[in-house]
Amino acid sequence: MTETTTVHLLRHGEVHNPEGVLYGRLPGYRLSEDGVLMAKAAAKWFADRDVTAVFASPMQRALETAAPLADAFDLPVTVDDRLIEADNHFEGHTFGAGSGSLRRPEHWRYLVNPFRPSWGEPYKELAARMRAAVIRAREAARGHEAVCVSHQLPIWILRLHAEHRRLWHHPKRRECGLASLTSLTFTGSRLVEVAYCEPAAGIAKAPGVAGA
């Protein structure tokens, strides 16, 4: 009988970011108080699940989101660099027309191609590394369930790829809320279902910064 395995992609919880910058891969961005509650809510959602492996991006916010879940199942958190946030030229800047980086001409050349995109990691490369991370998790938890804690854009791009949709998109159309779950179910190595839910929906607020 072919085994069924589910890999859950858990987006990290809300981040403490009072300056409202695009923090990307910058170090030192921890979960906010609500973010900690979101991580606990996600862990509670998994209480009756068959989780046998936990992976996480190396970013602090992802590791903090993974911690309650790993504790609940007495599992180690395995860091997988392929789950990291997407690279972005605007990292460390505020973004937008007002007083943000879009007013500065030196940034405009990074906006010429939204399909690649020209401001950051190419979508195709992002999809490829996330797919590789999911395959690793699937093999580690074969016949059971694995959780991979990652970030909004990598998770969304992987979902678009899995559903054979175009990878370029408007950021406001991403279905990937804070501490949300995008779950991929496999029969053997064949993807048979993509599901989405928000265990922390009662806590989450709309982020003021894209990718927050």
CSV table of C-alpha atoms in Angstrom, one decimal:
chain,number,residue,atom,x,y,z
A,1,MET,CA,0.0,0.0,0.0
A,2,THR,CA,1.3,3.4,-1.0
A,3,GLU,CA,2.0,5.7,2.0
A,4,THR,CA,0.3,9.0,2.6
A,5,THR,CA,2.5,11.9,3.8
A,6,THR,CA,1.6,15.5,4.6
A,7,VAL,CA,4.0,18.4,4.7
A,8,HIS,CA,2.6,21.4,6.4
A,9,LEU,CA,4.2,24.8,5.5
A,10,LEU,CA,3.7,27.0,8.6
A,11,ARG,CA,4.3,30.8,8.1
A,12,HIS,CA,5.9,32.4,11.1
A,13,GLY,CA,3.9,34.5,13.5
A,14,GLU,CA,3.8,38.3,13.8
A,15,VAL,CA,7.1,40.0,14.1
A,16,HIS,CA,8.1,42.9,16.4
A,17,ASN,CA,8.8,45.6,13.8
A,18,PRO,CA,7.9,49.1,15.2
A,19,GLU,CA,10.0,50.8,12.4
A,20,GLY,CA,7.9,49.2,9.7
A,21,VAL,CA,10.9,48.1,7.6
A,22,LEU,CA,11.1,45.2,5.1
A,23,TYR,CA,13.3,43.1,7.3
A,24,GLY,CA,13.8,40.2,5.0
A,25,ARG,CA,16.9,38.2,6.0
A,26,LEU,CA,18.1,40.8,8.5
A,27,PRO,CA,19.0,39.3,11.9
A,28,GLY,CA,17.3,40.2,15.2
A,29,TYR,CA,13.7,40.3,14.2
A,30,ARG,CA,11.8,38.3,16.9
A,31,LEU,CA,8.2,37.5,17.3
A,32,SER,CA,5.9,40.1,18.9
A,33,GLU,CA,3.8,39.2,21.9
A,34,ASP,CA,0.9,38.4,19.5
A,35,GLY,CA,3.4,36.4,17.4
A,36,VAL,CA,4.2,34.2,20.4
A,37,LEU,CA,0.5,33.6,20.9
A,38,MET,CA,0.1,32.7,17.2
A,39,ALA,CA,3.0,30.1,17.4
A,40,LYS,CA,1.2,28.5,20.4
A,41,ALA,CA,-2.1,28.5,18.5
A,42,ALA,CA,-0.5,26.7,15.6
A,43,ALA,CA,1.1,24.2,17.9
A,44,LYS,CA,-2.3,23.6,19.5
A,45,TRP,CA,-3.8,22.9,16.1
A,46,PHE,CA,-1.3,20.1,15.7
A,47,ALA,CA,-2.2,18.4,19.0
A,48,ASP,CA,-3.9,15.4,17.5
A,49,ARG,CA,-1.8,15.2,14.4
A,50,ASP,CA,0.9,12.7,13.5
A,51,VAL,CA,3.9,15.0,13.3
A,52,THR,CA,7.3,13.2,13.3
A,53,ALA,CA,9.6,15.9,11.9
A,54,VAL,CA,10.0,19.7,12.3
A,55,PHE,CA,12.1,21.9,10.0
A,56,ALA,CA,12.5,25.7,10.0
A,57,SER,CA,14.1,28.6,8.3
A,58,PRO,CA,17.2,29.8,10.1
A,59,MET,CA,15.6,33.2,10.8
A,60,GLN,CA,14.9,34.0,14.4
A,61,ARG,CA,11.1,34.5,13.9
A,62,ALA,CA,10.8,31.1,12.2
A,63,LEU,CA,12.8,29.3,14.9
A,64,GLU,CA,10.6,30.9,17.6
A,65,THR,CA,7.5,29.8,15.7
A,66,ALA,CA,8.7,26.3,15.5
A,67,ALA,CA,9.7,26.0,19.2
A,68,PRO,CA,6.2,25.4,20.8
A,69,LEU,CA,5.4,22.7,18.2
A,70,ALA,CA,8.7,21.0,18.6
A,71,ASP,CA,8.3,21.0,22.4
A,72,ALA,CA,4.8,19.6,22.1
A,73,PHE,CA,6.1,16.6,20.1
A,74,ASP,CA,9.5,16.3,21.8
A,75,LEU,CA,11.2,16.7,18.5
A,76,PRO,CA,14.3,18.7,17.4
A,77,VAL,CA,14.0,21.6,15.1
A,78,THR,CA,16.1,20.9,12.0
A,79,VAL,CA,17.3,24.1,10.3
A,80,ASP,CA,17.0,24.0,6.5
A,81,ASP,CA,18.4,27.1,4.8
A,82,ARG,CA,16.2,26.5,1.8
A,83,LEU,CA,13.2,27.6,3.8
A,84,ILE,CA,14.7,31.1,4.4
A,85,GLU,CA,13.0,34.3,3.3
A,86,ALA,CA,13.4,35.5,-0.3
A,87,ASP,CA,16.3,37.8,-1.0
A,88,ASN,CA,15.1,41.3,-1.7
A,89,HIS,CA,16.9,44.5,-2.7
A,90,PHE,CA,14.6,46.6,-0.5
A,91,GLU,CA,15.6,44.7,2.7
A,92,GLY,CA,16.1,47.2,5.5
A,93,HIS,CA,14.1,49.9,3.8
A,94,THR,CA,10.6,51.2,4.3
A,95,PHE,CA,8.6,50.6,1.1
A,96,GLY,CA,6.1,52.8,-0.6
A,97,ALA,CA,5.6,56.2,-2.3
A,98,GLY,CA,5.3,58.5,0.8
A,99,SER,CA,8.7,58.7,2.6
A,100,GLY,CA,9.7,55.2,1.5
A,101,SER,CA,12.3,53.9,-0.9
A,102,LEU,CA,10.1,54.3,-4.0
A,103,ARG,CA,10.8,58.0,-3.9
A,104,ARG,CA,14.5,57.5,-4.5
A,105,PRO,CA,15.6,57.2,-8.1
A,106,GLU,CA,18.5,54.8,-7.3
A,107,HIS,CA,15.9,52.1,-6.6
A,108,TRP,CA,13.8,52.5,-9.7
A,109,ARG,CA,16.0,50.2,-11.9
A,110,TYR,CA,15.0,47.3,-9.5
A,111,LEU,CA,11.4,47.7,-10.5
A,112,VAL,CA,11.6,47.2,-14.2
A,113,ASN,CA,10.6,43.5,-14.3
A,114,PRO,CA,7.9,42.3,-12.0
A,115,PHE,CA,7.7,38.9,-13.7
A,116,ARG,CA,11.2,37.7,-12.6
A,117,PRO,CA,11.2,39.8,-10.3
A,118,SER,CA,14.0,42.3,-10.8
A,119,TRP,CA,14.1,43.4,-7.2
A,120,GLY,CA,14.9,40.1,-5.7
A,121,GLU,CA,15.3,36.3,-5.9
A,122,PRO,CA,13.8,34.9,-9.1
A,123,TYR,CA,10.5,33.2,-8.6
A,124,LYS,CA,11.7,30.0,-10.4
A,125,GLU,CA,14.7,29.7,-8.2
A,126,LEU,CA,12.6,30.3,-5.1
A,127,ALA,CA,10.1,27.6,-6.2
A,128,ALA,CA,12.9,25.1,-6.8
A,129,ARG,CA,14.6,25.5,-3.4
A,130,MET,CA,11.3,25.3,-1.6
A,131,ARG,CA,10.3,22.2,-3.5
A,132,ALA,CA,13.6,20.6,-2.6
A,133,ALA,CA,13.0,21.4,1.1
A,134,VAL,CA,9.5,19.9,0.9
A,135,ILE,CA,10.9,16.7,-0.6
A,136,ARG,CA,13.4,16.4,2.2
A,137,ALA,CA,10.6,16.9,4.8
A,138,ARG,CA,8.4,14.4,3.0
A,139,GLU,CA,11.1,11.7,3.0
A,140,ALA,CA,11.9,12.4,6.6
A,141,ALA,CA,8.3,11.9,7.7
A,142,ARG,CA,7.2,9.3,5.1
A,143,GLY,CA,3.8,7.9,6.2
A,144,HIS,CA,3.4,10.6,8.8
A,145,GLU,CA,3.4,14.4,8.9
A,146,ALA,CA,6.2,17.1,8.8
A,147,VAL,CA,6.1,20.8,9.5
A,148,CYS,CA,8.3,23.3,7.7
A,149,VAL,CA,8.3,26.8,9.2
A,150,SER,CA,9.0,29.4,6.5
A,151,HIS,CA,7.9,32.8,5.2
A,152,GLN,CA,5.1,34.3,3.3
A,153,LEU,CA,6.6,34.7,-0.2
A,154,PRO,CA,8.5,31.4,-0.3
A,155,ILE,CA,5.3,29.5,0.8
A,156,TRP,CA,3.1,31.3,-1.6
A,157,ILE,CA,5.4,30.7,-4.6
A,158,LEU,CA,5.6,27.0,-3.7
A,159,ARG,CA,1.8,26.8,-3.7
A,160,LEU,CA,1.6,28.6,-7.0
A,161,HIS,CA,4.1,26.2,-8.4
A,162,ALA,CA,2.3,23.1,-6.9
A,163,GLU,CA,-1.0,24.2,-8.4
A,164,HIS,CA,0.6,24.9,-11.8
A,165,ARG,CA,-0.3,28.6,-11.7
A,166,ARG,CA,1.9,31.5,-12.9
A,167,LEU,CA,4.4,32.6,-10.3
A,168,TRP,CA,4.2,36.4,-10.8
A,169,HIS,CA,1.4,38.0,-8.8
A,170,HIS,CA,0.3,41.0,-6.7
A,171,PRO,CA,1.5,40.7,-3.1
A,172,LYS,CA,-2.0,41.6,-1.7
A,173,ARG,CA,-3.5,38.5,-3.4
A,174,ARG,CA,-1.4,36.1,-1.4
A,175,GLU,CA,-3.4,33.6,0.7
A,176,CYS,CA,-0.8,33.1,3.4
A,177,GLY,CA,-1.7,34.8,6.6
A,178,LEU,CA,0.4,35.0,9.7
A,179,ALA,CA,0.9,31.6,11.4
A,180,SER,CA,-1.1,30.0,8.6
A,181,LEU,CA,-0.8,26.5,7.2
A,182,THR,CA,-0.4,25.5,3.6
A,183,SER,CA,-0.6,21.7,3.6
A,184,LEU,CA,0.7,19.4,0.8
A,185,THR,CA,-0.5,15.8,0.9
A,186,PHE,CA,1.3,13.2,-1.0
A,187,THR,CA,0.5,9.6,-2.0
A,188,GLY,CA,4.0,8.2,-2.3
A,189,SER,CA,5.8,11.0,-4.2
A,190,ARG,CA,2.6,12.3,-6.0
A,191,LEU,CA,1.0,15.4,-4.7
A,192,VAL,CA,-2.7,14.8,-4.3
A,193,GLU,CA,-4.0,17.7,-2.3
A,194,VAL,CA,-3.2,21.3,-1.3
A,195,ALA,CA,-5.1,22.7,1.7
A,196,TYR,CA,-5.0,26.0,3.6
A,197,CYS,CA,-6.1,27.1,7.1
A,198,GLU,CA,-5.4,29.8,9.6
A,199,PRO,CA,-5.1,28.4,13.2
A,200,ALA,CA,-4.3,31.9,14.6
A,201,ALA,CA,-6.9,33.8,12.7
A,202,GLY,CA,-8.4,35.2,15.9
A,203,ILE,CA,-5.1,36.7,16.9
A,204,ALA,CA,-3.7,37.9,13.5
A,205,LYS,CA,-4.1,41.4,12.4
A,206,ALA,CA,-3.5,42.7,8.9
A,207,PRO,CA,0.2,43.5,8.6
A,208,GLY,CA,1.2,47.1,7.9
A,209,VAL,CA,4.2,46.0,5.9
A,210,ALA,CA,4.2,43.6,3.0
A,211,GLY,CA,5.8,40.4,4.1
A,212,ALA,CA,5.4,41.2,7.8
